[in-house]
PDB file of C-alpha atoms and ligand atoms in Angstrom:
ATOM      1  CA  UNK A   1      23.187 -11.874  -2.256  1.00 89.00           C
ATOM      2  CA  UNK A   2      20.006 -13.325  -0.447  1.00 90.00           C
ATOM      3  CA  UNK A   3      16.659 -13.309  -2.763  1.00 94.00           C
ATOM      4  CA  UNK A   4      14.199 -11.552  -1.535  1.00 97.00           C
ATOM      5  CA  UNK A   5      10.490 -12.070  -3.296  1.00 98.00           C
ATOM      6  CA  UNK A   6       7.672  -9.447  -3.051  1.00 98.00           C
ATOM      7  CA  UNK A   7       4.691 -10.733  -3.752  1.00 97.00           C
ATOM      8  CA  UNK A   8       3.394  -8.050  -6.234  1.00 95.00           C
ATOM      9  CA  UNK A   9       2.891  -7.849  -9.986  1.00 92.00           C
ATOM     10  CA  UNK A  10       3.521  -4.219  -9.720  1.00 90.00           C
ATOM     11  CA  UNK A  11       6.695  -3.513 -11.454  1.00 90.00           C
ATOM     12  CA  UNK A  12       6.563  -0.137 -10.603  1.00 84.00           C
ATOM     13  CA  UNK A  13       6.441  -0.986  -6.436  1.00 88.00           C
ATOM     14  CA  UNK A  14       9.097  -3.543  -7.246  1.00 92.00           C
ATOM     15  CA  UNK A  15      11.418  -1.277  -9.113  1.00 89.00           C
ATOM     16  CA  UNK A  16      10.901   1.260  -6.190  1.00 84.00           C
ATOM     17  CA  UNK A  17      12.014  -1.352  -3.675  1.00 88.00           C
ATOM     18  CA  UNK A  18      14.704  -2.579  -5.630  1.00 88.00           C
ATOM     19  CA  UNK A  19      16.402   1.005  -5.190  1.00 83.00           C
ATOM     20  CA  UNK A  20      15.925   1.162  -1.536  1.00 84.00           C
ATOM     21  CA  UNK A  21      17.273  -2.535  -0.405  1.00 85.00           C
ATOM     22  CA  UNK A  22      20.222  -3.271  -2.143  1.00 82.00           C
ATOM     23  CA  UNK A  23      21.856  -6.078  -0.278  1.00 87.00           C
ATOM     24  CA  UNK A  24      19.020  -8.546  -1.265  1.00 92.00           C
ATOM     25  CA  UNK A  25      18.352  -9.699  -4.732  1.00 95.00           C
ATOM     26  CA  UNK A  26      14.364  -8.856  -4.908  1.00 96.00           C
ATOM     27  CA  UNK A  27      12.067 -10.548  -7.135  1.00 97.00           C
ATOM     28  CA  UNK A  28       8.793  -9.972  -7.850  1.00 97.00           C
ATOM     29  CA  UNK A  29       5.738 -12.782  -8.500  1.00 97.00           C
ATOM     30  CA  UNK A  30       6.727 -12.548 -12.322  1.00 96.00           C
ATOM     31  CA  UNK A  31      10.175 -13.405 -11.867  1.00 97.00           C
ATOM     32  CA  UNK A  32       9.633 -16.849  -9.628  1.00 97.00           C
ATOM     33  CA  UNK A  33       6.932 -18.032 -12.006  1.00 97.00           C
ATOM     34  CA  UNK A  34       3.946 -17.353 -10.082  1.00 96.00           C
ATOM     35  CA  UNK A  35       1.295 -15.779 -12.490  1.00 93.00           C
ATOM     36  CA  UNK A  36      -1.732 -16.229 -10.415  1.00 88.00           C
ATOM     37  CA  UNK A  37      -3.530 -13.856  -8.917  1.00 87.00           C
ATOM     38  CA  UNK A  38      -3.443 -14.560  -5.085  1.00 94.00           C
ATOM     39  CA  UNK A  39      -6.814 -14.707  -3.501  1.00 93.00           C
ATOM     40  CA  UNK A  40      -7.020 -11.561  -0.801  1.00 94.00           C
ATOM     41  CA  UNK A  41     -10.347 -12.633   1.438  1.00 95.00           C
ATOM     42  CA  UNK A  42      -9.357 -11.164   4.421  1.00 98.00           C
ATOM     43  CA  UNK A  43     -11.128  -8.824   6.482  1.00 97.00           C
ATOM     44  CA  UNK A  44      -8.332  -6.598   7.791  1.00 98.00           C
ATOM     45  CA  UNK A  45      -4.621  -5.251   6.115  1.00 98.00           C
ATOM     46  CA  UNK A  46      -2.647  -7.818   8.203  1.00 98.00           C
ATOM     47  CA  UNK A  47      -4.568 -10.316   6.956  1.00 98.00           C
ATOM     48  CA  UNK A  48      -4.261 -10.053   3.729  1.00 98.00           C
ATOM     49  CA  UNK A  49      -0.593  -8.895   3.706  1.00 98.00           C
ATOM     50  CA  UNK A  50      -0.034 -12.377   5.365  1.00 98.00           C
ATOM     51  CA  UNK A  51      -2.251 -14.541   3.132  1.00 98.00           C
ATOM     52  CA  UNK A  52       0.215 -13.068  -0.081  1.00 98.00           C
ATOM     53  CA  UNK A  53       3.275 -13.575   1.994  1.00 98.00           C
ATOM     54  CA  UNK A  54       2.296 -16.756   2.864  1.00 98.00           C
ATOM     55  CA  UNK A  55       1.184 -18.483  -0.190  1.00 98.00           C
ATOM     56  CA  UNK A  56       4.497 -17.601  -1.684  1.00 98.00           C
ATOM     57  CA  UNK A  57       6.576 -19.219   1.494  1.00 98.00           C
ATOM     58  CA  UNK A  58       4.247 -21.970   1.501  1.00 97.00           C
ATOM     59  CA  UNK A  59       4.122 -22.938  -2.648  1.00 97.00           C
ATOM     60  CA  UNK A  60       7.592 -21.460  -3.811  1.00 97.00           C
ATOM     61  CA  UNK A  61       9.907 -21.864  -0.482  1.00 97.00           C
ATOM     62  CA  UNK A  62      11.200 -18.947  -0.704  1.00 97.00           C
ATOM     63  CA  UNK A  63      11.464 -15.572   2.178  1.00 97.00           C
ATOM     64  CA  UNK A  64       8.937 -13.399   0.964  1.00 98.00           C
ATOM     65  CA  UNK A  65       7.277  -9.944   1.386  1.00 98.00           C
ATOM     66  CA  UNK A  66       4.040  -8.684   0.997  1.00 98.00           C
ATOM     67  CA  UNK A  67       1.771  -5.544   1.474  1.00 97.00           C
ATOM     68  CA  UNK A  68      -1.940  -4.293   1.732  1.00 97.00           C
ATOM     69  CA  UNK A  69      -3.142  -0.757   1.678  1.00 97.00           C
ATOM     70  CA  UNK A  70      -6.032   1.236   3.019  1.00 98.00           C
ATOM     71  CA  UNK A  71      -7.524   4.485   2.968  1.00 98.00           C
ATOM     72  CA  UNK A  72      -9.870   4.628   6.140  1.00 98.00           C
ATOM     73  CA  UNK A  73     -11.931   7.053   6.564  1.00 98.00           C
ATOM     74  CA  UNK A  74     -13.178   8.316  10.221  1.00 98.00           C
ATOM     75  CA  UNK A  75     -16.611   9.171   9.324  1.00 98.00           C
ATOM     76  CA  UNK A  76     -17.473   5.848   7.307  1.00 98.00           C
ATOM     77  CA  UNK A  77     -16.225   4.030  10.660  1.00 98.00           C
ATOM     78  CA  UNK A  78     -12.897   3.304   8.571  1.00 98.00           C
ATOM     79  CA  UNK A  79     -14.330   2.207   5.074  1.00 98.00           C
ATOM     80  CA  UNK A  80     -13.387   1.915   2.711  1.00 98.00           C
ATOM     81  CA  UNK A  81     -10.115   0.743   4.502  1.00 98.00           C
ATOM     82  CA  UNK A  82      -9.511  -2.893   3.134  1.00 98.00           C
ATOM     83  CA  UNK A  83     -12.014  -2.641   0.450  1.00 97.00           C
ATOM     84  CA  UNK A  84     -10.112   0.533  -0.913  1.00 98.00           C
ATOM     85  CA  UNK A  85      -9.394  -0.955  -4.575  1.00 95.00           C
ATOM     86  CA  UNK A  86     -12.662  -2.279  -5.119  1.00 96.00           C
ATOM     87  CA  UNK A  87     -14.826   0.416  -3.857  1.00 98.00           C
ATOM     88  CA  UNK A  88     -16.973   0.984  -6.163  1.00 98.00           C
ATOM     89  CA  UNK A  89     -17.433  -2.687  -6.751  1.00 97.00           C
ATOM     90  CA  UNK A  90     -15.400  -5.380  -8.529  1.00 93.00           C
ATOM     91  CA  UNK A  91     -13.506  -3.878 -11.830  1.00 94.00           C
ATOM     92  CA  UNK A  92     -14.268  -0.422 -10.999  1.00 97.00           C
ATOM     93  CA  UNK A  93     -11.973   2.462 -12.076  1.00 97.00           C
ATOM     94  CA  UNK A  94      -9.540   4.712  -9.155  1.00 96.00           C
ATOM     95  CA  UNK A  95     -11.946   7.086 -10.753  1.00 98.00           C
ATOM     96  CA  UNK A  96     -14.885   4.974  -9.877  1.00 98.00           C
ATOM     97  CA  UNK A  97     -13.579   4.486  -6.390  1.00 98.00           C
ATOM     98  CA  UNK A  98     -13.140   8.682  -5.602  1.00 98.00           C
ATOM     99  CA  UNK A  99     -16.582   9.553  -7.142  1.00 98.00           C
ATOM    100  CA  UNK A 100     -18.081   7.132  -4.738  1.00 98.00           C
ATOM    101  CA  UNK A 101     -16.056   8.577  -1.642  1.00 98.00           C
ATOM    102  CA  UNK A 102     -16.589  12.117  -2.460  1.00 98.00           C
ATOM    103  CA  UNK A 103     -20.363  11.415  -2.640  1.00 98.00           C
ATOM    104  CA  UNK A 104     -20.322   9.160   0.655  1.00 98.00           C
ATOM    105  CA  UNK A 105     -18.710  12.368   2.083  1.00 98.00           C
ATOM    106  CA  UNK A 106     -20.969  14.642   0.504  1.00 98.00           C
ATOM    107  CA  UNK A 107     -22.269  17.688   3.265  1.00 97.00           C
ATOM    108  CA  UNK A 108     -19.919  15.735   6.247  1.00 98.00           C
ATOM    109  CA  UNK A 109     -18.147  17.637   8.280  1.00 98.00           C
ATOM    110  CA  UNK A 110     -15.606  15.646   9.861  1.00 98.00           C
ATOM    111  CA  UNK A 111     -13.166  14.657   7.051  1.00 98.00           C
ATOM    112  CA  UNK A 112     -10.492  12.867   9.114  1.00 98.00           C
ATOM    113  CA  UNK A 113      -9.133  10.071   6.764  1.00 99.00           C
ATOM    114  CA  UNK A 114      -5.634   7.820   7.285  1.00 98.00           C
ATOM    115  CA  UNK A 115      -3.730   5.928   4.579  1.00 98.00           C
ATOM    116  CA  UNK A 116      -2.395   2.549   6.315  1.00 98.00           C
ATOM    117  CA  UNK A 117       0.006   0.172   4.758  1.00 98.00           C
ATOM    118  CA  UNK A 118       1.084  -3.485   6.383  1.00 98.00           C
ATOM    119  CA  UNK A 119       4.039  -5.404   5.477  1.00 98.00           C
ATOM    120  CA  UNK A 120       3.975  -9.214   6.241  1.00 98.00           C
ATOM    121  CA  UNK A 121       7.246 -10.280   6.222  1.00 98.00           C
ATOM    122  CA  UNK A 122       8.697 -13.816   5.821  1.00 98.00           C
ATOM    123  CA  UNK A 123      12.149 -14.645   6.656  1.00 97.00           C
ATOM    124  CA  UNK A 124      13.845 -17.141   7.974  1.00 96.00           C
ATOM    125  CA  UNK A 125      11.125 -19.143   9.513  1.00 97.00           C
ATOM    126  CA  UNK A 126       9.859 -16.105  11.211  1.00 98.00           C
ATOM    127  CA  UNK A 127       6.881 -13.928  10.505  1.00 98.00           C
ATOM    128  CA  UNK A 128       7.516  -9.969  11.320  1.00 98.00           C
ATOM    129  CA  UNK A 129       5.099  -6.715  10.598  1.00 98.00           C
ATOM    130  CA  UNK A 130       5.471  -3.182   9.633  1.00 98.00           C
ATOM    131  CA  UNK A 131       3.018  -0.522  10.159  1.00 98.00           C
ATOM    132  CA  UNK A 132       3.008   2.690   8.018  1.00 98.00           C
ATOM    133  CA  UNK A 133       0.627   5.391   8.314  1.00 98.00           C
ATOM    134  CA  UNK A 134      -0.134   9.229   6.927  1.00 98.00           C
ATOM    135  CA  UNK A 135      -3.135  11.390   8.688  1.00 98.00           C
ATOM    136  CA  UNK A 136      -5.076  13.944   7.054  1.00 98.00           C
ATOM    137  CA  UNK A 137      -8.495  14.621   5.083  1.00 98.00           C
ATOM    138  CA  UNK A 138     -11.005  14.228   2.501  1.00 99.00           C
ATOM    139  CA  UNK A 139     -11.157  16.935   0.182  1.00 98.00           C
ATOM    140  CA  UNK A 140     -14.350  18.028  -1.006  1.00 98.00           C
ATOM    141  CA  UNK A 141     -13.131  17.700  -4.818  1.00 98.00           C
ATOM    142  CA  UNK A 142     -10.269  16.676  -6.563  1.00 98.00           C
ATOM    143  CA  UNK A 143      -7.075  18.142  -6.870  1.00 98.00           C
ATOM    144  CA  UNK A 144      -4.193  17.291  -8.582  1.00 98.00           C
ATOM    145  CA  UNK A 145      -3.467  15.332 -11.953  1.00 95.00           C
ATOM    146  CA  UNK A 146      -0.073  13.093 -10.528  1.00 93.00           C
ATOM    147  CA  UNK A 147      -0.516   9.966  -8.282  1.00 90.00           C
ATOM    148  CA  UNK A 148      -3.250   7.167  -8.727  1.00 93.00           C
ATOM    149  CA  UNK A 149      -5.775   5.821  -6.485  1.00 96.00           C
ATOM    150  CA  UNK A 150      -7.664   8.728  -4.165  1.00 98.00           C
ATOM    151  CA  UNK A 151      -4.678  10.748  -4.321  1.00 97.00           C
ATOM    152  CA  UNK A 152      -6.509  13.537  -6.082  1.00 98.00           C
ATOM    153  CA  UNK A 153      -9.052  13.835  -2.353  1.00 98.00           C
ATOM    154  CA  UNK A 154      -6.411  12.880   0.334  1.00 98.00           C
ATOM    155  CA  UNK A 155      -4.528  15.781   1.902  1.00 98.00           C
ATOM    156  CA  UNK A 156      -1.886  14.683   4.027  1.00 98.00           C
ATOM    157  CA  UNK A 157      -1.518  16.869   7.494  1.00 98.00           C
ATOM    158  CA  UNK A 158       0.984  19.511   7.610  1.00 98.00           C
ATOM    159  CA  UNK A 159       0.715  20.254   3.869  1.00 98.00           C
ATOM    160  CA  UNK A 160      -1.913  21.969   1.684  1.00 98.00           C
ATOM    161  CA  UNK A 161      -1.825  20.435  -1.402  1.00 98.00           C
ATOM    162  CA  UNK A 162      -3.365  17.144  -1.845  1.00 98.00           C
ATOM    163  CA  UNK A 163      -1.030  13.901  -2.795  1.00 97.00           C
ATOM    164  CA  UNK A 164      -2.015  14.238  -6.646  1.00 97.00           C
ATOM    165  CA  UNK A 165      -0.341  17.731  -6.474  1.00 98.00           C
ATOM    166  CA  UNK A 166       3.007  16.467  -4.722  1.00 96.00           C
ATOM    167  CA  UNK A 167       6.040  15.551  -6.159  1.00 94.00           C
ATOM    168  CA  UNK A 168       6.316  11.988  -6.109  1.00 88.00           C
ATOM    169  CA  UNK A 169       9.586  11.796  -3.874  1.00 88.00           C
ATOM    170  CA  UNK A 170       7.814  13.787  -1.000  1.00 94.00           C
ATOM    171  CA  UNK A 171       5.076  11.777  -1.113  1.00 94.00           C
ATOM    172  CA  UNK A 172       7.306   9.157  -0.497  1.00 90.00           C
ATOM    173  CA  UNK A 173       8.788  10.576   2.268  1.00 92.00           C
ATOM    174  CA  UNK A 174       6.071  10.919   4.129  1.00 96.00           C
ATOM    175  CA  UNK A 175       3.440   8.430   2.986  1.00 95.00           C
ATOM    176  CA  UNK A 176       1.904   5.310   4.824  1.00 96.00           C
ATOM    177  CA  UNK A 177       4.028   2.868   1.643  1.00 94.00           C
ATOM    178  CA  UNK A 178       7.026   4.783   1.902  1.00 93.00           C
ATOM    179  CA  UNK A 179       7.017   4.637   6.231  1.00 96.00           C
ATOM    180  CA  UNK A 180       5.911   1.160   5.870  1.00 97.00           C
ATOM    181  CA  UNK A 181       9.038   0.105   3.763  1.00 95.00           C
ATOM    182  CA  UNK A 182      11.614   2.784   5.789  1.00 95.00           C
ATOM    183  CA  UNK A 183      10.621   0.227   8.852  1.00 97.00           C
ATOM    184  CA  UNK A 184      11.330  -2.883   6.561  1.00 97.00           C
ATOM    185  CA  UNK A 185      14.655  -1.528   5.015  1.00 94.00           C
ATOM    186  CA  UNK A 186      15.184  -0.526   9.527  1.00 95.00           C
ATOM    187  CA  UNK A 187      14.988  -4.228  10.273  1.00 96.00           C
ATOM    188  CA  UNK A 188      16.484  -5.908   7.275  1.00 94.00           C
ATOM    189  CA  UNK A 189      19.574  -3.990   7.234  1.00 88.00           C
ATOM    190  CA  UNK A 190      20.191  -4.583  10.571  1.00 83.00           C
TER     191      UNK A 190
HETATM  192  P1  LIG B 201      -2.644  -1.865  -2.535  1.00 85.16           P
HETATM  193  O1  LIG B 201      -2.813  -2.752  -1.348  1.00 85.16           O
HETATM  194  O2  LIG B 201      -1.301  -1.174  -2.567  1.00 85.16           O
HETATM  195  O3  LIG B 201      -2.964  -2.556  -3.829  1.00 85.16           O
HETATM  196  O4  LIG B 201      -3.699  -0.677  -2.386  1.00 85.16           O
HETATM  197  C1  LIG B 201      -5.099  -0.905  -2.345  1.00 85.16           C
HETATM  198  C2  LIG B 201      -5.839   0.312  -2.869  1.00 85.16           C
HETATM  199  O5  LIG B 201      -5.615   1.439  -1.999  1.00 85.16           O
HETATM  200  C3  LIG B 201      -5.388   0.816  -4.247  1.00 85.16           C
HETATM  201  O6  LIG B 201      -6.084   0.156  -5.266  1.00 85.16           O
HETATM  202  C4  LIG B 201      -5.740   2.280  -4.200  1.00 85.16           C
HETATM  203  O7  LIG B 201      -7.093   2.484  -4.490  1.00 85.16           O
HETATM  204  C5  LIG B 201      -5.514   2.633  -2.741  1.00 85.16           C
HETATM  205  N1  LIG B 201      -4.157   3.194  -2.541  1.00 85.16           N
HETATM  206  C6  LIG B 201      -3.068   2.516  -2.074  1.00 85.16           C
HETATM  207  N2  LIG B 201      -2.013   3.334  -1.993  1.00 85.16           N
HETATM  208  C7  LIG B 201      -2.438   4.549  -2.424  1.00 85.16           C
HETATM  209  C8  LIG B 201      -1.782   5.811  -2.568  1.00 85.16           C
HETATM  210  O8  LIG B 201      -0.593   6.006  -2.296  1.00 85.16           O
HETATM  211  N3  LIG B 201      -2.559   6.822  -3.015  1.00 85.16           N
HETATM  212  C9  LIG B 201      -3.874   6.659  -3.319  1.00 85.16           C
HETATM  213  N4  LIG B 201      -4.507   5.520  -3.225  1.00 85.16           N
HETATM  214  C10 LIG B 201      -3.804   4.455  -2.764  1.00 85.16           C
END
């Protein structure tokens, strides 16, 4: 079977993956002995999908995959989009991070927000991308217990309950992650 490494320390992401591609060994950072953390400086998702992709190709020699999430918000010109885990500033709390949005939002009327995900992916010499995304809005309080992040204020179009409210496997159906890894699973099954 061909190994496969995503570059995350999330063993709950890697588990999920691991049930979706099954003709690849995947591996996460742990498992090839990387333990650093991988410096993300870029300004956009692509960016930094492809600096994490990257530094494992580059150091380890190995195919690799890597992703970068946003929540980007219409009204804050797309912030906090690349920024989204760190908000609220460096160390901050998910909590943290959805007080600050709801009061940036606070008495605006247009709530239009989008989840985005990039894959980088890096495999057999070549570089490929995979763009996932979910529309919908800022709610103007939370809702919800499940999920992490700003699930508790995003509510996904077509639905009226907000992603902390959903059961986790339609939020995977129809969330920016889970369309971003459908096109992966598209292209490396192929
Ligand atoms: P990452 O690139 O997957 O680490 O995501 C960056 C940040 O975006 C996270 O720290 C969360 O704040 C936010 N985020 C990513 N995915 C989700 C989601 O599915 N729901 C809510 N927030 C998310």
């Amino acid at each position: 079977m061909k190994k496969l490494v995503f570059a995350t320390h999330n063993l709950h992401k890697l588990e999920e993956i691991r049930n979706i591609l099954k003709n690849f060994e995947v591996v996460g950072l742990r498992d090839i002995g990387c333990h650093e953390d991988i410096v993300e400086d870029a300004d956009n998702l692509q960016g930094n999908a492809k600096i994490k992709a990257d530094f494992v190709t580059d150091n380890f020699h190995l195919d690799c995959f890597a992703d970068d999430t946003g929540l980007e918000v219409e009204a804050l010109g797309g912030a906090p989009g690349v920024y989204s885990a760190r908000y609220a500033g460096e160390g901050c709390s998910y909590h943290d991070n959805v007080v600050k949005l709801l009061e940036a939002m606070k008495g605006v009327e247009n709530r239009k927000a989008r989840f985005r995900t990039v894959i980088a992916l890096n495999l057999n010499g070549e570089q490929h991308f995979f763009e996932g995304i979910v529309n919908g809005k800022i709610l103007t309080e939370e809702h919800g217990e499940g999920g992490f992040g700003y699930d508790p204020i995003f509510q996904p179009d077509g639905f009226d309950e907000s992603f902390a409210e959903m059961e986790m496997e339609t939020k995977n159906q129809i969330s920016h992650r889970g369309r971003a890894t459908a096109k992966l699973v598209e292209f490396l099954e192929k």
